[in-house]
DNA sequence: AGCACGCCGACT
DNA sequence: GTCGGCGTGCTC
């Protein structure tokens, strides 16, 4: 691996100054607290620091980890109140590029720099050296008393001469209890030694097993490979489902490795399936390092260190992997770039795809955005020449794209009380009769989204939020999907007292499964939703079971739109293709289009006999019409024109100002105060809070204001000024700004 | 008086 | 973000 130039001696703040004393031996340290400023500290008595050094400093009564910056000291060096850096960690200093990136993110997202620094240091265990592993080795003569168990242990150590075993590992391998090993240690035959923790990561080999690519894939791969090492660039890799985008961008990853540099592949968290990782392993002869919320502290530490020291070649990770301290990053790939999961909402609000573009620009490396259904902003950026555009229009297997059709629910809908049209039911029956699988997609957990009383019209609503309570029949409760409030499902109406008058309205996945059990009782149906799944491991297991053909029909929420390929899946039914449209979200149409294209695209991915059936009341809508016609351009053209007319992102800029407080009134009052404080008549328009939905999230009532501006306006600066002018929010009220991350670049 | 809780400002 | 200080208000 080529190394970045080590800091030269003249950069070392602790080294003898070449031209005059250096500010009296003080440096600036950014600490992981909610502050924008760095603090001034005295240099450690012994250690040497450089910009980027990770250090421990006292902060009030605590000790915290911070990063040395190259800023000039803000406090007079003569100040004798300064405290000293306590410790310099023995890890590579963060690169100037990474610190510049953190600064950029902080400024852009209106987040205190300290909070971004916290994201850079999210593996505290990595800072201390990995504790050595205790091991046993053969050290002396066999003992006097040789039992059968002892003989087996000695045979193993003889077979693998010089090898160090862990105590339990050796006992396990020999099929004896750990006590036997202890006995041999006591007898002096074996000895305990400390060995450095093993070589952490197998190197990915760029040419381990290159794939045969189709002509179209080859051209696309060559284009991407040509960008690696050629400075900053952004390429939109726009390929239909099944076109083999992954194989194409893996060629760029291989090129980065060949050049001795590292590669980062960002994926939506959900896509980190075993099958996905195995594809990497098959191509590169080693599993990539993983980075996501389910990675335990020990592995986290090893990955962080491996990334910083250069031992890790490829990281596949969720959005937070973007903040890893790569030693020599050569490429960033953002897979499924349109995926809303890239947007982080809590803590600091940022969009990992856009921040990847920024990191690429700062590090002067290529970024590849891959998607079958690119986001509108990426498409516009590609159309306007800001991004390169590489298109894959054919499936790599040569398989045809699925045939999509709409069922007009006004004319061919189901009988009363049912949700699956006869046409869809017979398609499911035929598909499963052939031994193939069907997937029914409905993005609604539970049994029914609304319950009302037939006698008095009472609707069950969340006491905290402006949303209906969802009937979860398997659990026997009504639940709010915003705040987690649940209550038992009563027998009688709480409003009028009538018994057995409560009716569920509309379908959820549980209700669809129930309907299928009635209509096609001999088929094996499984429900896949976040209620049923949970951890990443559990999900991987469930997906694997489906892939093995352990069921005929899957009824699933959003989760099933991603995940891995089910080879026998040839029919996808969309229970409600209109769901999500008309929700007032400026991205509703785009989201629906992407989701439907993605979920129907899973039909017949390998065999090419896929069918997608969408139940809709609006078959003429641009989303449905474009899907049925098989020409996505029809959708993009309409949507881009629409956005441009409405000056919505990416043609305008949007920010959400989220006001939250434990008390509903306080949040509402402050939101109104903010709206009044907004300068009127300028280029920025403030909307709300009147029409904003209220939600209770983790004990806090939240509502939103929206600020809309023309594209060339510096909305971040405007927001800063506005919020400063509005003054500090009252006690308990928090104001969080979500500068629409998807519209700026 | 003694303490729990919430708010506020400091933290180099 | 996290801590301690200090005020308010309530209880043993």
XYZ file of C-alpha atoms (C1' of nucleotides) in Angstrom:
769
model
C 0.000 0.000 0.000
C 1.370 3.385 -0.924
C 1.575 5.549 2.104
C 0.569 9.077 2.452
C 3.608 11.224 3.125
C 4.360 11.081 6.819
C 4.252 14.440 8.551
C 7.652 16.013 8.210
C 9.632 17.021 11.258
C 8.868 20.671 10.676
C 5.155 19.899 11.133
C 5.731 18.555 14.570
C 4.559 21.104 17.033
C 6.771 19.586 19.671
C 9.967 19.680 17.678
C 12.536 22.462 18.007
C 11.125 25.451 16.177
C 12.884 26.308 12.952
C 11.932 29.948 12.805
C 11.105 31.403 16.180
C 9.160 29.862 19.052
C 5.822 28.387 18.175
C 3.121 30.154 20.108
C 4.663 29.084 23.363
C 3.876 25.409 22.915
C 0.123 25.416 22.751
C -2.260 23.790 20.293
C -5.950 23.833 19.538
C -7.978 20.742 20.383
C -11.480 19.976 19.158
C -13.391 18.076 21.795
C -16.481 15.932 21.282
C -18.834 18.376 22.990
C -21.588 20.428 21.434
C -19.320 23.356 20.646
C -18.060 24.933 17.493
C -14.822 26.240 18.977
C -11.635 24.372 19.647
C -9.894 24.819 23.002
C -6.307 25.806 23.628
C -4.143 23.322 25.511
C -0.501 23.163 26.500
C 1.588 20.514 24.821
C 2.186 17.321 26.731
C 5.425 17.219 28.671
C 6.840 14.324 26.740
C 4.756 13.509 23.684
C 4.736 15.165 20.321
C 1.587 16.126 18.477
C 0.782 17.027 14.901
C -2.448 18.406 13.463
C -4.838 15.483 13.511
C -3.309 13.804 16.543
C -5.869 12.136 18.737
C -5.295 13.158 22.324
C -6.795 12.971 25.765
C -7.441 16.289 27.443
C -9.028 17.402 30.694
C -12.362 19.129 30.203
C -13.867 20.403 33.424
C -13.947 17.444 35.761
C -13.705 14.929 32.932
C -11.174 13.540 30.560
C -12.216 13.515 26.933
C -10.759 12.462 23.633
C -10.103 15.242 21.170
C -8.385 16.063 17.909
C -5.519 18.516 17.506
C -6.293 21.050 14.795
C -4.027 23.265 12.785
C -5.866 26.390 13.864
C -3.974 29.277 15.381
C -4.436 29.556 19.130
C -7.325 31.735 20.230
C -6.034 32.334 23.742
C -2.887 34.254 24.536
C -0.070 31.819 24.973
C 0.877 33.552 28.188
C -2.346 32.504 29.855
C -1.232 30.420 32.783
C -4.638 28.864 33.265
C -4.107 26.556 30.337
C -4.266 22.843 31.026
C -2.047 20.327 29.325
C -2.741 17.488 26.935
C -2.609 14.339 29.046
C -1.956 11.694 26.506
C -1.322 11.263 22.808
C -2.888 8.063 21.518
C -0.745 5.746 19.501
C -2.946 5.794 16.417
C -2.335 7.520 13.103
C -3.314 11.203 13.225
C -6.465 12.123 11.347
C -5.603 13.487 7.935
C -6.018 17.173 7.189
C -8.571 16.149 4.567
C -10.669 14.305 7.114
C -10.634 17.259 9.495
C -11.525 19.579 6.609
C -14.374 17.203 5.763
C -15.628 17.287 9.344
C -15.539 21.087 9.279
C -17.458 21.154 6.030
C -20.124 18.792 7.344
C -20.467 20.829 10.536
C -20.899 24.094 8.678
C -23.271 22.693 6.130
C -25.530 20.885 8.565
C -25.393 23.650 11.191
C -24.004 21.117 13.619
C -21.358 22.065 16.194
C -17.981 20.829 15.032
C -17.546 18.960 18.275
C -20.498 16.769 17.391
C -18.992 15.891 14.057
C -15.693 15.118 15.755
C -17.647 12.736 17.925
C -18.679 10.876 14.787
C -15.036 10.576 13.773
C -14.158 9.009 17.093
C -16.932 6.501 17.328
C -14.685 3.564 18.180
C -13.128 4.605 21.495
C -11.740 1.106 21.995
C -9.615 1.558 18.889
C -7.478 4.199 20.546
C -5.851 1.845 22.990
C -3.723 -0.965 21.635
C -5.527 -4.233 21.227
C -4.827 -6.305 24.321
C -2.524 -9.211 23.556
C -4.103 -12.626 23.422
C -3.075 -15.220 25.984
C -1.986 -18.368 24.250
C -0.401 -21.702 25.051
C 2.573 -23.250 23.265
C 4.506 -26.464 23.597
C 7.310 -25.734 26.039
C 8.739 -28.880 27.544
C 8.812 -32.639 27.902
C 5.628 -34.712 28.136
C 4.535 -35.257 31.728
C 5.135 -38.481 33.641
C 1.491 -39.438 33.718
C 0.199 -39.609 30.174
C -3.558 -39.995 30.035
C -5.519 -40.475 26.841
C -6.772 -36.896 26.948
C -3.264 -35.568 27.451
C -1.996 -37.656 24.546
C -4.586 -36.130 22.231
C -3.541 -32.606 23.220
C 0.142 -33.396 22.716
C -0.551 -35.003 19.349
C -2.157 -31.797 18.209
C 0.687 -29.604 19.388
C 3.189 -31.935 17.728
C 1.279 -31.892 14.456
C 1.281 -28.109 14.386
C 4.693 -27.360 15.701
C 5.359 -23.905 16.979
C 1.716 -22.906 16.748
C 0.188 -20.891 19.549
C -3.286 -21.957 20.651
C -5.838 -20.277 22.798
C -6.554 -22.358 25.872
C -10.118 -23.115 25.013
C -9.306 -23.472 21.326
C -6.758 -26.194 21.992
C -9.038 -28.003 24.413
C -11.891 -27.833 21.945
C -9.771 -29.021 19.016
C -8.474 -31.967 21.037
C -11.914 -32.776 22.353
C -10.868 -32.476 25.990
C -11.928 -30.217 28.827
C -9.943 -27.020 29.415
C -8.790 -28.583 32.705
C -6.559 -30.987 30.793
C -4.747 -28.070 29.175
C -4.384 -26.386 32.563
C -2.875 -29.611 33.902
C -0.290 -29.669 31.123
C 0.588 -26.047 31.822
C 1.102 -26.916 35.483
C 3.309 -29.830 34.445
C 5.464 -27.504 32.339
C 4.673 -29.295 29.089
C 2.758 -26.323 27.820
C 3.435 -22.701 28.662
C 1.272 -19.623 28.577
C 2.546 -16.780 26.470
C 1.141 -13.466 25.339
C 0.980 -13.051 21.598
C 0.003 -9.919 19.761
C -3.566 -10.083 18.523
C -3.587 -11.906 15.226
C -3.166 -10.323 11.800
C -6.592 -8.735 11.632
C -7.682 -8.744 8.041
C -7.095 -10.803 4.946
C -6.084 -8.532 2.121
C -8.599 -8.228 -0.643
C -6.901 -9.308 -3.867
C -8.000 -7.186 -6.819
C -7.486 -9.990 -9.324
C -8.588 -12.940 -7.233
C -11.536 -13.908 -9.412
C -12.501 -11.292 -11.997
C -15.915 -11.800 -13.504
C -16.824 -12.090 -17.138
C -18.665 -8.926 -17.938
C -21.078 -8.309 -20.771
C -20.048 -5.782 -23.380
C -22.195 -3.113 -21.804
C -20.846 -3.883 -18.336
C -17.271 -3.860 -19.630
C -17.646 -0.400 -21.135
C -19.196 0.895 -17.922
C -16.484 -0.734 -15.800
C -13.728 0.726 -17.984
C -15.258 4.147 -17.562
C -15.249 3.815 -13.781
C -11.792 2.261 -13.661
C -10.510 5.201 -15.661
C -11.689 7.603 -12.958
C -9.749 5.844 -10.178
C -6.585 7.761 -9.491
C -7.657 10.573 -11.807
C -8.753 13.066 -9.183
C -12.196 14.078 -8.013
C -15.226 13.051 -10.042
C -18.772 11.893 -9.495
C -20.311 9.248 -11.717
C -23.934 8.220 -11.647
C -24.059 4.511 -12.470
C -27.616 4.162 -13.626
C -28.533 0.543 -14.326
C -31.826 -1.348 -14.428
C -32.424 -3.971 -11.740
C -30.419 -7.051 -12.567
C -27.991 -5.182 -14.828
C -25.082 -6.159 -12.607
C -24.171 -2.743 -11.234
C -22.374 -4.398 -8.365
C -20.032 -6.344 -10.636
C -19.331 -3.154 -12.532
C -18.416 -1.008 -9.560
C -16.415 -3.853 -8.037
C -14.063 -3.380 -10.997
C -13.464 0.157 -9.809
C -12.902 -1.161 -6.294
C -10.382 -3.622 -7.740
C -8.602 -0.789 -9.503
C -8.332 1.194 -6.270
C -6.814 -1.876 -4.603
C -4.409 -2.356 -7.515
C -3.242 1.200 -6.994
C -2.605 0.317 -3.363
C -5.454 2.458 -2.116
C -8.554 1.796 -0.078
C -12.181 1.697 -1.154
C -15.371 2.421 0.725
C -18.693 0.966 -0.384
C -21.695 2.531 1.317
C -24.906 0.554 1.315
C -28.249 1.157 3.009
C -27.975 -0.683 6.318
C -30.579 -3.183 5.309
C -28.578 -4.302 2.283
C -25.712 -5.638 4.365
C -26.779 -9.203 3.884
C -24.538 -12.218 4.003
C -25.156 -12.821 0.307
C -23.947 -9.330 -0.493
C -20.752 -9.780 1.520
C -20.193 -13.198 -0.018
C -20.204 -11.628 -3.454
C -17.289 -9.476 -2.378
C -15.487 -12.425 -0.922
C -15.929 -14.417 -4.123
C -14.539 -11.572 -6.184
C -11.655 -10.553 -3.905
C -10.808 -13.710 -1.977
C -11.505 -12.087 1.367
C -14.495 -10.649 3.149
C -14.588 -6.871 3.299
C -14.522 -5.169 6.667
C -18.067 -4.410 7.810
C -19.163 -1.229 9.522
C -22.683 -0.741 10.849
C -24.561 -0.448 14.107
C -24.570 -4.179 14.759
C -20.783 -4.528 14.700
C -19.592 -5.152 18.252
C -17.043 -2.973 20.056
C -14.120 -5.306 19.541
C -14.580 -5.681 15.806
C -15.336 -1.978 15.561
C -12.014 -1.184 17.139
C -10.152 -3.507 14.804
C -11.854 -2.122 11.729
C -11.234 1.462 12.809
C -7.575 0.759 13.413
C -7.244 -1.320 10.278
C -8.742 1.496 8.249
C -6.482 4.089 9.861
C -3.331 2.027 9.532
C -4.108 0.807 6.046
C -4.475 -2.908 6.729
C -8.101 -2.850 5.640
C -8.504 -2.522 1.888
C -12.267 -2.453 1.472
C -14.956 -1.359 3.889
C -18.591 -2.101 3.228
C -20.680 -0.092 5.582
C -23.740 1.887 6.470
C -23.721 5.675 6.320
C -21.583 6.157 9.431
C -18.682 4.427 7.631
C -18.256 7.695 5.746
C -16.566 9.114 8.831
C -13.896 6.425 9.097
C -10.291 7.691 9.087
C -9.051 6.042 5.912
C -5.326 6.205 5.489
C -5.442 6.417 1.738
C -8.946 6.340 0.370
C -9.070 5.917 -3.394
C -12.773 5.431 -4.155
C -16.208 5.803 -2.615
C -19.180 3.889 -3.966
C -22.674 4.727 -2.787
C -24.882 1.792 -3.694
C -28.622 2.417 -4.014
C -27.831 6.093 -3.863
C -31.501 7.083 -3.873
C -32.203 5.219 -0.649
C -33.726 7.383 2.068
C -31.778 5.391 4.666
C -28.746 7.484 3.759
C -30.316 10.367 5.506
C -29.435 10.493 9.157
C -32.051 12.323 11.179
C -30.965 12.024 14.749
C -27.931 13.525 16.333
C -26.464 15.404 13.395
C -28.697 15.526 10.348
C -26.797 14.685 7.220
C -27.232 12.799 3.988
C -24.462 10.266 3.515
C -24.698 10.290 -0.274
C -24.141 14.008 -0.525
C -21.485 13.964 2.156
C -19.759 11.206 0.179
C -19.647 13.549 -2.797
C -18.101 16.188 -0.558
C -15.550 13.812 0.903
C -14.640 12.724 -2.596
C -14.128 16.329 -3.620
C -11.982 17.086 -0.584
C -9.916 13.919 -0.933
C -9.697 14.356 -4.718
C -11.053 10.872 -5.419
C -13.878 9.478 -7.557
C -17.324 8.818 -6.166
C -19.678 6.368 -7.831
C -23.410 6.691 -7.176
C -25.191 3.503 -8.193
C -28.915 3.022 -8.555
C -31.579 1.500 -10.742
C -33.840 4.396 -9.854
C -31.616 7.420 -9.255
C -32.814 10.227 -7.070
C -34.162 13.227 -8.933
C -31.277 15.370 -7.738
C -28.661 12.927 -8.995
C -30.432 12.637 -12.316
C -30.566 16.403 -12.648
C -26.895 16.672 -11.703
C -26.064 14.086 -14.351
C -28.272 15.749 -16.968
C -26.616 19.107 -16.330
C -23.139 17.666 -16.598
C -22.229 18.081 -12.955
C -21.943 14.308 -12.679
C -20.844 11.797 -15.288
C -23.607 9.464 -16.365
C -23.047 5.778 -17.114
C -26.096 3.772 -18.117
C -26.663 0.008 -18.025
C -29.857 -0.715 -19.886
C -29.856 -4.513 -20.065
C -29.996 -7.272 -17.519
C -26.647 -9.026 -17.290
C -28.248 -12.448 -17.569
C -29.962 -11.420 -20.764
C -33.228 -11.930 -18.918
C -36.074 -9.654 -19.891
C -37.318 -6.997 -17.522
C -40.489 -7.987 -15.718
C -43.803 -7.251 -17.369
C -45.603 -4.678 -15.281
C -49.326 -4.181 -15.318
C -51.818 -2.143 -13.378
C -55.106 -3.385 -12.034
C -57.615 -0.540 -12.025
C -59.282 -1.022 -8.677
C -62.291 1.058 -9.743
C -63.155 -1.480 -12.424
C -61.528 -4.766 -11.498
C -61.191 -4.432 -7.745
C -61.872 -7.035 -5.083
C -65.280 -7.819 -3.586
C -66.299 -5.887 -0.463
C -64.168 -6.581 2.567
C -61.274 -7.923 0.532
C -58.119 -6.203 -0.645
C -56.740 -8.463 -3.345
C -58.301 -8.142 -6.781
C -59.405 -11.415 -8.406
C -56.832 -10.891 -11.151
C -54.017 -10.723 -8.628
C -55.277 -13.706 -6.646
C -55.404 -15.913 -9.715
C -51.917 -14.789 -10.717
C -50.651 -15.775 -7.253
C -52.394 -19.130 -7.513
C -50.880 -19.869 -10.924
C -47.403 -18.780 -9.936
C -47.289 -20.831 -6.759
C -48.837 -23.817 -8.522
C -45.747 -23.847 -10.750
C -43.583 -24.016 -7.638
C -42.535 -20.407 -7.968
C -42.824 -17.751 -5.306
C -44.986 -14.648 -5.067
C -44.285 -11.499 -3.138
C -47.030 -9.202 -1.965
C -45.807 -5.773 -1.082
C -47.671 -3.474 1.271
C -45.858 -0.795 3.155
C -48.055 -1.045 6.223
C -47.252 -2.970 9.320
C -49.954 -4.554 11.436
C -53.485 -5.620 10.610
C -55.322 -2.400 9.832
C -54.171 1.229 9.797
C -57.373 2.567 11.324
C -60.052 1.292 13.624
C -63.427 2.965 13.966
C -66.698 2.418 15.751
C -69.583 1.493 13.483
C -72.062 2.893 15.991
C -70.678 6.369 16.681
C -67.832 6.869 14.233
C -65.158 7.113 16.923
C -61.669 6.735 15.492
C -58.798 5.478 17.601
C -56.165 8.170 17.607
C -52.840 8.434 19.390
C -53.085 10.625 22.498
C -49.696 12.131 21.647
C -49.540 12.395 17.890
C -51.769 13.349 15.029
C -51.970 9.790 13.716
C -54.324 6.845 13.882
C -53.599 3.837 16.012
C -52.705 0.749 14.023
C -54.417 -2.514 14.860
C -51.768 -5.156 15.581
C -53.863 -8.249 15.824
C -51.098 -10.771 16.453
C -50.166 -8.728 19.494
C -53.760 -7.834 20.341
C -52.960 -4.149 20.693
C -53.439 -0.820 19.008
C -50.152 0.927 18.365
C -48.951 4.335 17.276
C -46.193 4.027 14.707
C -44.804 7.449 15.534
C -44.213 7.387 19.267
C -44.603 3.747 20.173
C -47.703 4.290 22.305
C -49.760 1.106 22.553
C -53.005 0.192 24.242
C -55.040 -3.001 24.415
C -57.703 -3.409 21.763
C -60.975 -2.983 23.688
C -64.191 -4.941 23.150
C -66.413 -1.920 23.524
C -66.125 1.516 21.975
C -64.554 3.872 24.526
C -66.705 6.703 23.221
C -70.229 5.271 23.046
C -69.804 1.975 24.851
C -71.291 -0.172 22.099
C -69.982 -3.734 22.178
C -68.403 -5.400 19.145
C -68.927 -2.387 16.899
C -65.264 -1.719 16.170
C -64.255 -2.264 12.586
C -60.766 -2.359 11.159
C -60.390 -0.100 8.126
C -57.927 -0.777 5.372
C -55.268 -3.426 5.100
C -51.935 -4.058 6.772
C -49.621 -6.960 6.028
C -51.236 -9.124 8.708
C -54.638 -8.665 7.120
C -53.319 -9.533 3.671
C -51.790 -12.706 5.090
C -55.158 -13.520 6.646
C -56.912 -12.977 3.323
C -54.437 -15.273 1.585
C -54.947 -17.931 4.236
C -58.647 -17.830 3.395
C -58.285 -17.733 -0.381
C -55.260 -20.015 -0.827
C -55.141 -22.057 2.385
C -52.768 -24.691 1.048
C -50.005 -22.160 0.312
C -47.305 -21.402 2.856
C -47.407 -17.681 3.605
C -44.918 -15.708 5.661
C -45.087 -12.096 6.834
C -41.847 -10.136 6.781
C -41.931 -6.789 8.533
C -39.871 -5.061 11.173
C -42.340 -6.336 13.783
C -41.357 -9.865 12.949
C -37.686 -9.347 12.239
C -35.466 -7.182 14.361
C -31.744 -7.629 14.359
C -29.580 -7.799 11.267
C -28.792 -11.445 11.991
C -32.440 -12.393 12.365
C -33.233 -10.689 9.111
C -30.441 -12.408 7.241
C -31.732 -15.747 8.511
C -35.302 -15.033 7.407
C -34.218 -13.893 3.957
C -32.101 -17.005 3.577
C -35.060 -19.205 4.519
C -37.224 -17.565 1.873
C -34.434 -17.902 -0.687
C -34.268 -21.627 0.057
C -37.925 -21.865 -0.915
C -39.339 -22.486 2.524
C -42.505 -20.609 1.694
C -44.719 -19.874 -1.313
C -45.939 -16.365 -0.615
C -44.157 -13.543 1.167
C -46.197 -10.633 2.443
C -43.826 -7.849 3.282
C -43.314 -4.199 4.036
C -40.546 -1.955 2.739
C -37.986 -4.418 4.072
C -38.593 -6.831 1.215
C -37.941 -4.185 -1.416
C -34.251 -4.611 -0.659
C -32.442 -7.547 0.832
C -31.243 -10.258 -1.418
C -32.523 -11.963 -4.501
C -35.051 -14.756 -4.178
C -34.333 -17.012 -7.169
C -37.819 -18.516 -7.417
C -39.654 -15.245 -7.089
C -41.507 -14.515 -10.330
C -44.575 -12.576 -9.256
C -44.682 -9.333 -7.312
C -48.035 -7.892 -6.337
C -48.294 -4.349 -5.043
C -51.346 -4.212 -2.824
C -51.664 -0.435 -2.841
C -49.561 1.308 -5.446
C -51.057 4.692 -4.548
C -49.966 4.551 -0.917
C -47.614 7.388 -0.173
C -48.763 9.551 -3.070
C -50.630 12.623 -2.019
C -49.055 12.669 1.430
C -47.852 16.224 0.926
C -44.216 15.171 0.993
C -42.411 16.925 -1.849
C -40.654 13.674 -2.618
C -43.717 11.442 -2.465
C -43.915 10.727 -6.186
C -40.199 10.038 -6.440
C -40.255 7.734 -3.425
C -43.220 5.815 -4.733
C -41.679 5.420 -8.152
C -38.398 4.168 -6.695
C -40.064 1.813 -4.293
C -42.400 0.310 -6.882
C -39.654 -0.038 -9.493
C -37.430 -1.674 -6.942
C -39.957 -4.078 -5.532
C -41.434 -5.125 -8.883
C -37.920 -5.398 -10.309
C -37.332 -8.323 -8.014
C -39.680 -10.497 -10.056
C -37.948 -13.018 -12.277
C -34.595 -11.382 -11.800
C -32.720 -14.536 -12.725
C -35.097 -16.324 -15.085
C -36.657 -13.313 -16.793
C -40.256 -14.460 -16.508
C -41.179 -11.847 -13.960
C -44.546 -10.200 -13.628
C -45.413 -7.195 -11.528
C -49.022 -6.412 -10.747
C -49.909 -3.084 -9.192
C -53.300 -2.417 -7.669
C -54.137 1.247 -8.184
C -56.979 3.728 -8.326
C -54.931 6.022 -10.562
C -53.424 4.007 -13.406
C -52.968 7.234 -15.375
C -50.645 8.844 -12.785
C -47.096 9.509 -14.058
C -45.643 7.003 -11.612
C -47.839 4.091 -12.621
C -47.943 4.981 -16.308
C -44.147 5.150 -16.531
C -43.744 1.809 -14.778
C -46.308 0.046 -16.946
C -44.812 1.482 -20.128
C -41.381 0.187 -19.126
C -39.908 3.613 -19.827
C -38.719 5.274 -16.608
C -37.743 8.375 -18.570
C -41.421 9.212 -18.749
C -41.463 9.546 -15.004
C -38.218 11.484 -14.708
C -39.237 13.975 -17.384
C -42.548 14.752 -15.696
C -41.120 14.891 -12.187
C -38.130 17.058 -13.098
C -40.372 19.518 -14.908
C -42.703 19.583 -11.923
C -39.878 20.276 -9.481
C -38.461 22.989 -11.662
C -41.843 24.698 -11.874
C -42.360 24.491 -8.116
C -38.757 25.551 -7.381
C -38.420 22.444 -5.263
C -35.129 20.631 -4.740
C -32.864 20.356 -6.647
C -34.055 23.575 -8.283
C -34.673 25.272 -4.985
C -33.476 24.752 -1.460
C -35.419 23.503 1.502
C -34.733 23.265 5.166
C -36.818 21.886 7.979
C -36.590 23.548 11.361
C -37.703 21.017 13.908
C -38.944 22.332 17.203
C -39.335 19.891 20.028
C -40.207 19.985 23.698
C -41.550 17.590 26.289
C -44.732 19.693 26.418
C -46.798 20.058 23.323
C -47.793 23.698 23.981
C -44.220 24.811 24.505
C -43.153 23.322 21.201
C -46.110 24.915 19.425
C -45.539 28.298 21.041
C -41.914 28.422 20.066
C -42.628 27.269 16.536
C -45.082 30.163 16.178
C -42.549 32.565 17.666
C -39.962 31.427 15.155
C -42.401 31.870 12.293
C -43.101 35.440 13.442
C -39.380 36.183 13.733
C -38.713 35.147 10.146
C -37.799 38.139 7.981
C -40.673 38.691 5.581
C -40.384 39.721 1.985
C -36.977 38.186 1.374
C -36.135 35.354 -0.974
C -36.735 32.786 1.757
C -40.277 31.704 2.479
C -41.158 30.148 5.817
C -44.026 27.675 5.904
C -45.812 26.334 8.946
C -46.160 25.440 11.665
C -49.919 25.332 11.310
C -50.077 22.525 8.775
C -47.134 20.582 10.212
C -47.928 17.193 11.644
C -47.176 16.783 15.304
C -45.410 13.721 16.532
C -44.122 12.419 19.821
C -40.712 10.907 19.416
C -38.750 9.625 22.349
C -40.719 11.652 24.815
C -40.615 14.920 22.891
C -43.333 16.581 20.888
C -41.970 17.658 17.543
C -43.236 19.892 14.813
C -41.682 21.428 11.778
C -41.312 24.675 9.951
C -40.117 24.669 6.379
C -37.898 27.286 4.800
C -37.751 27.405 1.014
C -35.255 29.417 -1.002
C -34.008 29.751 -4.571
C -31.155 27.442 -5.421
C -28.505 30.143 -5.530
C -29.346 31.412 -2.077
C -27.130 30.537 0.894
C -29.857 29.015 3.004
C -27.447 27.797 5.698
C -26.281 31.339 6.381
C -29.838 32.672 6.290
C -30.928 30.046 8.817
C -28.036 30.839 11.097
C -29.000 34.497 11.081
C -32.691 33.784 11.563
C -32.188 31.461 14.492
C -29.745 33.875 16.092
C -32.234 36.745 15.686
C -35.047 34.664 17.135
C -33.057 34.274 20.334
C -32.510 31.306 22.547
C -35.387 28.897 22.734
C -37.064 28.772 26.145
C -36.184 26.084 28.639
C -36.854 22.556 27.469
C -37.406 23.572 23.870
C -34.946 22.347 21.296
C -34.482 23.579 17.770
C -32.870 21.260 15.272
C -32.222 22.240 11.702
C -32.400 19.840 8.821
C -30.941 21.727 5.894
C -32.426 19.627 3.162
C -29.347 17.708 2.372
C -30.411 16.493 -1.000
C -30.603 19.680 -2.911
C -27.362 21.513 -2.626
C -24.536 19.943 -4.494
C -32.957 21.659 57.656
C -32.269 18.395 54.007
C -32.742 16.921 49.622
C -34.721 16.137 44.778
C -35.187 18.253 40.553
C -34.648 21.495 36.806
C -32.285 25.237 34.727
C -28.104 27.581 33.415
C -23.547 28.406 32.324
C -18.741 26.727 32.057
C -15.726 23.787 30.084
C -9.197 25.864 27.306
C -22.389 16.676 25.653
C -21.657 16.625 30.680
C -20.872 18.460 34.907
C -21.501 21.318 39.058
C -23.847 25.263 41.152
C -27.787 27.227 42.563
C -32.581 28.154 43.051
C -37.256 26.412 43.954
C -40.263 23.661 46.354
C -41.467 19.739 48.923
C -40.815 16.183 52.685
C -38.747 13.523 56.809
